[in-house]
């Protein structure tokens, strides 16, 4: 979150407000001064600004899993040069998982992931194995 304020009827009664880092589970804490006896309502305003800070791949080995076609209308192909177990997740750019799937990839063979039920848009595709992690910008048509 980028901003937080708590306001009472006669103005702001908050000494300080803080938040955890933007990890999707923000917790706001505020220390308040005593409220006047005539208070009638309290309004809390929290403004969020969420955007991925980076989209990149972080391979821990030389083997990279290829994902295609991108953009796609419904089927993704994943090919690895070596056999491995992976967890595949598709995330909204605003946060939240849309799809999670476990796959057993066989060396140089295509594994399919059906995403035809996902609305059109831009997503983040994560492919995580024991020795590798990739994040790929995915466009669903």
Short mmCIF file of N, CA and C in Angstrom, two decimals:
data_model
loop_
_atom_site.label_atom_id
_atom_site.label_comp_id
_atom_site.label_asym_id
_atom_site.label_seq_id
_atom_site.Cartn_x
_atom_site.Cartn_y
_atom_site.Cartn_z
N UNK A 1 0.85 -1.18 0.00
CA UNK A 1 0.00 0.00 0.00
C UNK A 1 0.89 1.22 0.00
N UNK A 2 0.39 2.28 -0.58
CA UNK A 2 1.19 3.48 -0.67
C UNK A 2 0.77 4.55 0.32
N UNK A 3 -0.43 4.45 0.88
CA UNK A 3 -0.91 5.51 1.75
C UNK A 3 -2.01 4.96 2.64
N UNK A 4 -2.06 5.44 3.87
CA UNK A 4 -3.13 5.04 4.78
C UNK A 4 -3.43 6.19 5.71
N UNK A 5 -4.70 6.43 5.96
CA UNK A 5 -5.07 7.45 6.93
C UNK A 5 -6.35 7.03 7.63
N UNK A 6 -6.47 7.42 8.88
CA UNK A 6 -7.67 7.17 9.64
C UNK A 6 -8.14 8.52 10.14
N UNK A 7 -9.37 8.88 9.81
CA UNK A 7 -9.86 10.22 10.08
C UNK A 7 -11.14 10.14 10.90
N UNK A 8 -11.25 10.98 11.92
CA UNK A 8 -12.46 11.09 12.73
C UNK A 8 -13.22 12.35 12.34
N UNK A 9 -14.31 12.68 13.03
CA UNK A 9 -15.16 13.80 12.63
C UNK A 9 -14.50 15.16 12.75
N UNK A 10 -13.52 15.33 13.60
CA UNK A 10 -12.87 16.64 13.76
C UNK A 10 -11.47 16.66 13.16
N UNK A 11 -11.17 15.76 12.25
CA UNK A 11 -9.85 15.71 11.64
C UNK A 11 -9.12 14.44 11.99
N UNK A 12 -7.86 14.44 11.71
CA UNK A 12 -7.07 13.22 11.90
C UNK A 12 -6.63 13.09 13.35
N UNK A 13 -6.86 11.92 13.93
CA UNK A 13 -6.46 11.64 15.30
C UNK A 13 -5.38 10.59 15.37
N UNK A 14 -4.72 10.37 14.26
CA UNK A 14 -3.70 9.34 14.20
C UNK A 14 -2.32 9.98 14.33
N UNK A 15 -1.52 9.46 15.26
CA UNK A 15 -0.15 9.93 15.40
C UNK A 15 0.74 9.35 14.31
N UNK A 16 0.57 8.04 14.05
CA UNK A 16 1.40 7.40 13.03
C UNK A 16 0.67 6.21 12.46
N UNK A 17 0.96 5.89 11.21
CA UNK A 17 0.40 4.71 10.54
C UNK A 17 1.53 4.04 9.81
N UNK A 18 1.59 2.72 9.87
CA UNK A 18 2.64 2.00 9.16
C UNK A 18 2.05 0.77 8.52
N UNK A 19 2.76 0.22 7.56
CA UNK A 19 2.32 -0.96 6.84
C UNK A 19 3.50 -1.87 6.58
N UNK A 20 3.20 -3.15 6.38
CA UNK A 20 4.24 -4.09 5.96
C UNK A 20 4.54 -3.83 4.50
N UNK A 21 5.62 -4.41 4.00
CA UNK A 21 5.93 -4.28 2.58
C UNK A 21 4.78 -4.84 1.76
N UNK A 22 4.62 -4.35 0.54
CA UNK A 22 3.51 -4.77 -0.33
C UNK A 22 3.64 -6.21 -0.75
N UNK A 23 3.30 -7.14 0.13
CA UNK A 23 3.42 -8.56 -0.19
C UNK A 23 2.06 -9.20 -0.43
N UNK A 24 1.00 -8.39 -0.56
CA UNK A 24 -0.32 -8.95 -0.78
C UNK A 24 -1.07 -9.22 0.51
N UNK A 25 -0.40 -9.14 1.64
CA UNK A 25 -1.02 -9.36 2.94
C UNK A 25 -0.72 -8.19 3.87
N UNK A 26 -0.92 -6.98 3.40
CA UNK A 26 -0.57 -5.80 4.17
C UNK A 26 -1.36 -5.73 5.47
N UNK A 27 -0.69 -5.31 6.52
CA UNK A 27 -1.29 -5.12 7.83
C UNK A 27 -1.02 -3.69 8.24
N UNK A 28 -2.07 -2.94 8.49
CA UNK A 28 -1.91 -1.55 8.88
C UNK A 28 -2.01 -1.43 10.38
N UNK A 29 -1.11 -0.68 10.96
CA UNK A 29 -1.12 -0.43 12.39
C UNK A 29 -1.09 1.07 12.58
N UNK A 30 -1.88 1.53 13.53
CA UNK A 30 -1.91 2.96 13.81
C UNK A 30 -2.00 3.16 15.32
N UNK A 31 -1.25 4.13 15.82
CA UNK A 31 -1.39 4.50 17.22
C UNK A 31 -2.23 5.77 17.25
N UNK A 32 -3.23 5.82 18.10
CA UNK A 32 -4.17 6.94 18.08
C UNK A 32 -4.09 7.75 19.36
N UNK A 33 -4.48 8.99 19.24
CA UNK A 33 -4.63 9.87 20.39
C UNK A 33 -6.04 9.64 20.93
N UNK A 34 -6.34 10.07 22.13
CA UNK A 34 -7.69 9.89 22.67
C UNK A 34 -8.74 10.55 21.77
N UNK A 35 -9.87 9.88 21.59
CA UNK A 35 -10.96 10.40 20.79
C UNK A 35 -11.77 11.40 21.62
N UNK A 36 -12.25 12.48 21.01
CA UNK A 36 -13.11 13.41 21.76
C UNK A 36 -14.45 12.73 22.07
N UNK A 37 -15.12 13.21 23.10
CA UNK A 37 -16.36 12.57 23.54
C UNK A 37 -17.49 12.73 22.53
N UNK A 38 -17.39 13.69 21.60
CA UNK A 38 -18.48 13.90 20.64
C UNK A 38 -18.27 13.18 19.31
N UNK A 39 -17.36 12.23 19.26
CA UNK A 39 -17.11 11.55 17.97
C UNK A 39 -18.34 10.73 17.57
N UNK A 40 -18.61 10.73 16.27
CA UNK A 40 -19.77 10.02 15.75
C UNK A 40 -19.39 8.97 14.71
N UNK A 41 -18.31 9.15 14.03
CA UNK A 41 -17.94 8.22 12.96
C UNK A 41 -16.44 8.24 12.74
N UNK A 42 -15.96 7.16 12.21
CA UNK A 42 -14.55 7.05 11.85
C UNK A 42 -14.50 6.55 10.42
N UNK A 43 -13.66 7.14 9.60
CA UNK A 43 -13.49 6.71 8.22
C UNK A 43 -12.04 6.28 8.02
N UNK A 44 -11.86 5.12 7.46
CA UNK A 44 -10.50 4.65 7.14
C UNK A 44 -10.35 4.68 5.62
N UNK A 45 -9.28 5.27 5.15
CA UNK A 45 -9.00 5.34 3.72
C UNK A 45 -7.64 4.71 3.46
N UNK A 46 -7.62 3.71 2.58
CA UNK A 46 -6.38 3.05 2.21
C UNK A 46 -6.29 3.05 0.70
N UNK A 47 -5.24 3.64 0.16
CA UNK A 47 -5.03 3.69 -1.29
C UNK A 47 -3.93 2.71 -1.66
N UNK A 48 -4.22 1.83 -2.63
CA UNK A 48 -3.26 0.83 -3.07
C UNK A 48 -2.74 1.18 -4.45
N UNK A 49 -1.48 0.91 -4.65
CA UNK A 49 -0.86 1.03 -5.96
C UNK A 49 -0.01 -0.22 -6.14
N UNK A 50 -0.47 -1.16 -6.98
CA UNK A 50 0.21 -2.44 -7.14
C UNK A 50 0.70 -2.57 -8.56
N UNK A 51 1.97 -2.85 -8.70
CA UNK A 51 2.56 -3.11 -10.01
C UNK A 51 3.77 -3.99 -9.82
N UNK A 52 3.96 -4.97 -10.68
CA UNK A 52 5.16 -5.79 -10.55
C UNK A 52 6.40 -4.93 -10.74
N UNK A 53 7.40 -5.14 -9.90
CA UNK A 53 8.61 -4.34 -10.01
C UNK A 53 9.57 -4.89 -11.05
N UNK A 54 9.44 -6.18 -11.37
CA UNK A 54 10.33 -6.77 -12.37
C UNK A 54 9.72 -8.06 -12.89
N UNK A 55 9.98 -8.33 -14.13
CA UNK A 55 9.59 -9.61 -14.74
C UNK A 55 10.87 -10.18 -15.32
N UNK A 56 11.33 -11.28 -14.72
CA UNK A 56 12.57 -11.86 -15.22
C UNK A 56 12.64 -13.33 -14.88
N UNK A 57 13.64 -13.98 -15.40
CA UNK A 57 13.89 -15.38 -15.10
C UNK A 57 15.12 -15.47 -14.22
N UNK A 58 15.06 -16.40 -13.27
CA UNK A 58 16.19 -16.61 -12.38
C UNK A 58 16.56 -18.10 -12.43
N UNK A 59 17.28 -18.52 -13.47
CA UNK A 59 17.63 -19.93 -13.57
C UNK A 59 18.77 -20.27 -12.62
N UNK A 60 18.68 -21.43 -12.00
CA UNK A 60 19.75 -21.93 -11.15
C UNK A 60 20.56 -23.00 -11.86
N UNK A 61 20.20 -23.29 -13.08
CA UNK A 61 20.96 -24.22 -13.92
C UNK A 61 20.91 -23.70 -15.34
N UNK A 62 21.59 -24.37 -16.25
CA UNK A 62 21.60 -23.93 -17.63
C UNK A 62 20.36 -24.38 -18.40
N UNK A 63 19.55 -25.25 -17.82
CA UNK A 63 18.36 -25.76 -18.50
C UNK A 63 17.21 -24.77 -18.34
N UNK A 64 16.68 -24.28 -19.44
CA UNK A 64 15.56 -23.34 -19.41
C UNK A 64 14.35 -24.02 -20.02
N UNK A 65 13.22 -23.88 -19.35
CA UNK A 65 11.96 -24.43 -19.85
C UNK A 65 11.37 -23.45 -20.84
N UNK A 66 11.07 -23.93 -22.05
CA UNK A 66 10.46 -23.09 -23.07
C UNK A 66 8.95 -23.15 -22.94
N UNK A 67 8.30 -21.99 -23.07
CA UNK A 67 6.84 -21.89 -22.99
C UNK A 67 6.37 -21.19 -24.27
N UNK A 68 5.43 -21.82 -24.98
CA UNK A 68 4.92 -21.25 -26.23
C UNK A 68 3.54 -21.82 -26.52
N UNK A 69 2.72 -21.23 -27.37
CA UNK A 69 2.87 -19.91 -27.96
C UNK A 69 2.55 -18.83 -26.93
N UNK A 70 3.09 -17.68 -27.14
CA UNK A 70 2.84 -16.53 -26.28
C UNK A 70 2.88 -15.28 -27.14
N UNK A 71 1.73 -14.71 -27.42
CA UNK A 71 0.40 -14.87 -26.84
C UNK A 71 -0.26 -16.19 -27.26
N UNK A 72 -1.26 -16.59 -26.45
CA UNK A 72 -1.99 -17.81 -26.73
C UNK A 72 -3.48 -17.59 -26.53
N UNK A 73 -4.28 -18.41 -27.23
CA UNK A 73 -5.73 -18.34 -27.09
C UNK A 73 -6.25 -19.41 -26.13
N UNK A 74 -5.42 -20.41 -25.81
CA UNK A 74 -5.96 -21.44 -24.93
C UNK A 74 -5.03 -22.53 -24.47
N UNK A 75 -4.01 -22.92 -25.25
CA UNK A 75 -3.10 -24.00 -24.87
C UNK A 75 -1.67 -23.47 -24.77
N UNK A 76 -0.99 -23.83 -23.70
CA UNK A 76 0.43 -23.53 -23.55
C UNK A 76 1.21 -24.83 -23.66
N UNK A 77 2.33 -24.80 -24.33
CA UNK A 77 3.25 -25.92 -24.40
C UNK A 77 4.47 -25.59 -23.54
N UNK A 78 4.89 -26.54 -22.73
CA UNK A 78 6.10 -26.41 -21.94
C UNK A 78 7.05 -27.52 -22.34
N UNK A 79 8.30 -27.17 -22.65
CA UNK A 79 9.31 -28.16 -23.04
C UNK A 79 10.58 -27.89 -22.24
N UNK A 80 11.11 -28.95 -21.64
CA UNK A 80 12.34 -28.87 -20.88
C UNK A 80 13.39 -29.78 -21.54
N UNK A 81 14.65 -29.37 -21.56
CA UNK A 81 15.69 -30.24 -22.12
C UNK A 81 15.99 -31.46 -21.24
N UNK A 82 15.47 -31.45 -20.01
CA UNK A 82 15.66 -32.59 -19.12
C UNK A 82 14.36 -32.90 -18.37
N UNK A 83 14.20 -34.14 -17.95
CA UNK A 83 13.00 -34.53 -17.20
C UNK A 83 13.03 -33.90 -15.81
N UNK A 84 11.89 -33.36 -15.39
CA UNK A 84 11.80 -32.75 -14.07
C UNK A 84 10.35 -32.52 -13.68
N UNK A 85 10.11 -32.42 -12.39
CA UNK A 85 8.79 -32.07 -11.86
C UNK A 85 8.76 -30.57 -11.65
N UNK A 86 7.64 -29.94 -12.09
CA UNK A 86 7.51 -28.49 -11.94
C UNK A 86 6.14 -28.13 -11.38
N UNK A 87 6.08 -26.99 -10.75
CA UNK A 87 4.83 -26.37 -10.35
C UNK A 87 4.63 -25.16 -11.24
N UNK A 88 3.48 -25.10 -11.90
CA UNK A 88 3.16 -24.00 -12.80
C UNK A 88 2.03 -23.20 -12.17
N UNK A 89 2.20 -21.88 -12.11
CA UNK A 89 1.16 -20.99 -11.59
C UNK A 89 0.96 -19.85 -12.56
N UNK A 90 -0.30 -19.44 -12.71
CA UNK A 90 -0.61 -18.25 -13.48
C UNK A 90 -1.20 -17.25 -12.50
N UNK A 91 -0.60 -16.05 -12.48
CA UNK A 91 -0.98 -15.01 -11.53
C UNK A 91 -1.49 -13.78 -12.25
N UNK A 92 -2.49 -13.13 -11.68
CA UNK A 92 -2.93 -11.83 -12.18
C UNK A 92 -1.82 -10.83 -11.87
N UNK A 93 -1.67 -9.82 -12.71
CA UNK A 93 -0.65 -8.80 -12.43
C UNK A 93 -1.03 -7.97 -11.20
N UNK A 94 -2.30 -8.00 -10.82
CA UNK A 94 -2.75 -7.28 -9.63
C UNK A 94 -2.64 -8.14 -8.38
N UNK A 95 -2.19 -9.38 -8.54
CA UNK A 95 -2.06 -10.30 -7.42
C UNK A 95 -3.13 -11.38 -7.47
N UNK A 96 -2.88 -12.50 -6.87
CA UNK A 96 -3.84 -13.60 -6.83
C UNK A 96 -3.58 -14.63 -7.90
N UNK A 97 -3.70 -15.90 -7.50
CA UNK A 97 -3.48 -17.00 -8.43
C UNK A 97 -4.74 -17.29 -9.22
N UNK A 98 -4.56 -17.53 -10.51
CA UNK A 98 -5.65 -17.89 -11.40
C UNK A 98 -5.65 -19.40 -11.62
N UNK A 99 -4.45 -19.99 -11.69
CA UNK A 99 -4.32 -21.42 -11.95
C UNK A 99 -3.03 -21.93 -11.31
N UNK A 100 -3.09 -23.13 -10.76
CA UNK A 100 -1.90 -23.82 -10.24
C UNK A 100 -1.96 -25.26 -10.71
N UNK A 101 -0.84 -25.76 -11.21
CA UNK A 101 -0.81 -27.11 -11.74
C UNK A 101 0.57 -27.72 -11.52
N UNK A 102 0.61 -29.02 -11.16
CA UNK A 102 1.87 -29.76 -11.05
C UNK A 102 2.03 -30.60 -12.31
N UNK A 103 3.24 -30.57 -12.88
CA UNK A 103 3.51 -31.32 -14.11
C UNK A 103 4.78 -32.14 -13.96
N UNK A 104 4.80 -33.30 -14.59
CA UNK A 104 6.01 -34.10 -14.74
C UNK A 104 6.47 -33.93 -16.17
N UNK A 105 7.48 -33.09 -16.37
CA UNK A 105 8.00 -32.86 -17.72
C UNK A 105 8.99 -33.96 -18.09
N UNK A 106 8.85 -34.46 -19.31
CA UNK A 106 9.79 -35.44 -19.85
C UNK A 106 10.73 -34.72 -20.80
N UNK A 107 11.97 -35.12 -20.83
CA UNK A 107 12.99 -34.44 -21.64
C UNK A 107 12.55 -34.29 -23.09
N UNK A 108 12.61 -33.07 -23.57
CA UNK A 108 12.32 -32.71 -24.96
C UNK A 108 10.93 -33.14 -25.45
N UNK A 109 9.98 -33.27 -24.52
CA UNK A 109 8.60 -33.58 -24.91
C UNK A 109 7.69 -32.48 -24.39
N UNK A 110 6.68 -32.15 -25.21
CA UNK A 110 5.77 -31.06 -24.87
C UNK A 110 4.73 -31.51 -23.84
N UNK A 111 4.52 -30.67 -22.84
CA UNK A 111 3.43 -30.85 -21.87
C UNK A 111 2.46 -29.70 -22.08
N UNK A 112 1.17 -30.01 -22.11
CA UNK A 112 0.16 -28.98 -22.38
C UNK A 112 -0.49 -28.49 -21.10
N UNK A 113 -0.77 -27.18 -21.07
CA UNK A 113 -1.55 -26.57 -20.00
C UNK A 113 -2.69 -25.82 -20.68
N UNK A 114 -3.93 -26.21 -20.34
CA UNK A 114 -5.11 -25.59 -20.93
C UNK A 114 -5.48 -24.35 -20.13
N UNK A 115 -5.45 -23.18 -20.77
CA UNK A 115 -5.84 -21.95 -20.11
C UNK A 115 -7.02 -21.28 -20.83
N UNK A 116 -7.78 -22.07 -21.59
CA UNK A 116 -8.90 -21.51 -22.36
C UNK A 116 -9.97 -20.89 -21.46
N UNK A 117 -10.08 -21.31 -20.20
CA UNK A 117 -11.08 -20.77 -19.30
C UNK A 117 -10.67 -19.48 -18.60
N UNK A 118 -9.46 -19.02 -18.85
CA UNK A 118 -8.97 -17.80 -18.22
C UNK A 118 -9.32 -16.60 -19.11
N UNK A 119 -9.82 -15.50 -18.54
CA UNK A 119 -10.15 -14.32 -19.35
C UNK A 119 -8.92 -13.76 -20.06
N UNK A 120 -9.15 -13.08 -21.17
CA UNK A 120 -8.06 -12.42 -21.90
C UNK A 120 -7.39 -11.39 -21.01
N UNK A 121 -6.08 -11.26 -21.16
CA UNK A 121 -5.34 -10.27 -20.38
C UNK A 121 -3.87 -10.62 -20.28
N UNK A 122 -3.18 -9.88 -19.44
CA UNK A 122 -1.75 -10.09 -19.21
C UNK A 122 -1.59 -10.72 -17.84
N UNK A 123 -0.80 -11.79 -17.77
CA UNK A 123 -0.59 -12.55 -16.55
C UNK A 123 0.90 -12.79 -16.34
N UNK A 124 1.25 -13.28 -15.17
CA UNK A 124 2.60 -13.74 -14.89
C UNK A 124 2.55 -15.26 -14.75
N UNK A 125 3.36 -15.95 -15.53
CA UNK A 125 3.45 -17.40 -15.49
C UNK A 125 4.71 -17.75 -14.71
N UNK A 126 4.55 -18.53 -13.64
CA UNK A 126 5.73 -18.98 -12.89
C UNK A 126 5.89 -20.47 -13.10
N UNK A 127 7.12 -20.88 -13.34
CA UNK A 127 7.46 -22.29 -13.50
C UNK A 127 8.59 -22.55 -12.51
N UNK A 128 8.31 -23.40 -11.51
CA UNK A 128 9.27 -23.64 -10.44
C UNK A 128 9.57 -25.13 -10.35
N UNK A 129 10.86 -25.46 -10.39
CA UNK A 129 11.31 -26.83 -10.17
C UNK A 129 12.28 -26.81 -9.00
N UNK A 130 12.85 -27.95 -8.70
CA UNK A 130 13.79 -28.04 -7.58
C UNK A 130 15.03 -27.18 -7.80
N UNK A 131 15.46 -27.02 -9.06
CA UNK A 131 16.70 -26.30 -9.33
C UNK A 131 16.54 -25.05 -10.17
N UNK A 132 15.29 -24.63 -10.41
CA UNK A 132 15.08 -23.52 -11.33
C UNK A 132 13.78 -22.82 -11.04
N UNK A 133 13.76 -21.51 -11.28
CA UNK A 133 12.55 -20.72 -11.16
C UNK A 133 12.50 -19.72 -12.30
N UNK A 134 11.37 -19.68 -13.01
CA UNK A 134 11.20 -18.75 -14.12
C UNK A 134 9.90 -17.98 -13.94
N UNK A 135 9.91 -16.71 -14.27
CA UNK A 135 8.71 -15.90 -14.32
C UNK A 135 8.63 -15.31 -15.72
N UNK A 136 7.49 -15.55 -16.38
CA UNK A 136 7.33 -15.15 -17.77
C UNK A 136 6.05 -14.33 -17.91
N UNK A 137 6.15 -13.22 -18.62
CA UNK A 137 4.96 -12.44 -18.95
C UNK A 137 4.15 -13.23 -19.96
N UNK A 138 2.87 -13.49 -19.65
CA UNK A 138 2.00 -14.30 -20.49
C UNK A 138 0.85 -13.44 -20.97
N UNK A 139 0.58 -13.50 -22.27
CA UNK A 139 -0.55 -12.78 -22.84
C UNK A 139 -1.60 -13.79 -23.28
N UNK A 140 -2.80 -13.72 -22.69
CA UNK A 140 -3.93 -14.60 -23.05
C UNK A 140 -4.85 -13.79 -23.94
N UNK A 141 -5.07 -14.29 -25.17
CA UNK A 141 -5.92 -13.58 -26.14
C UNK A 141 -7.38 -13.94 -25.91
#
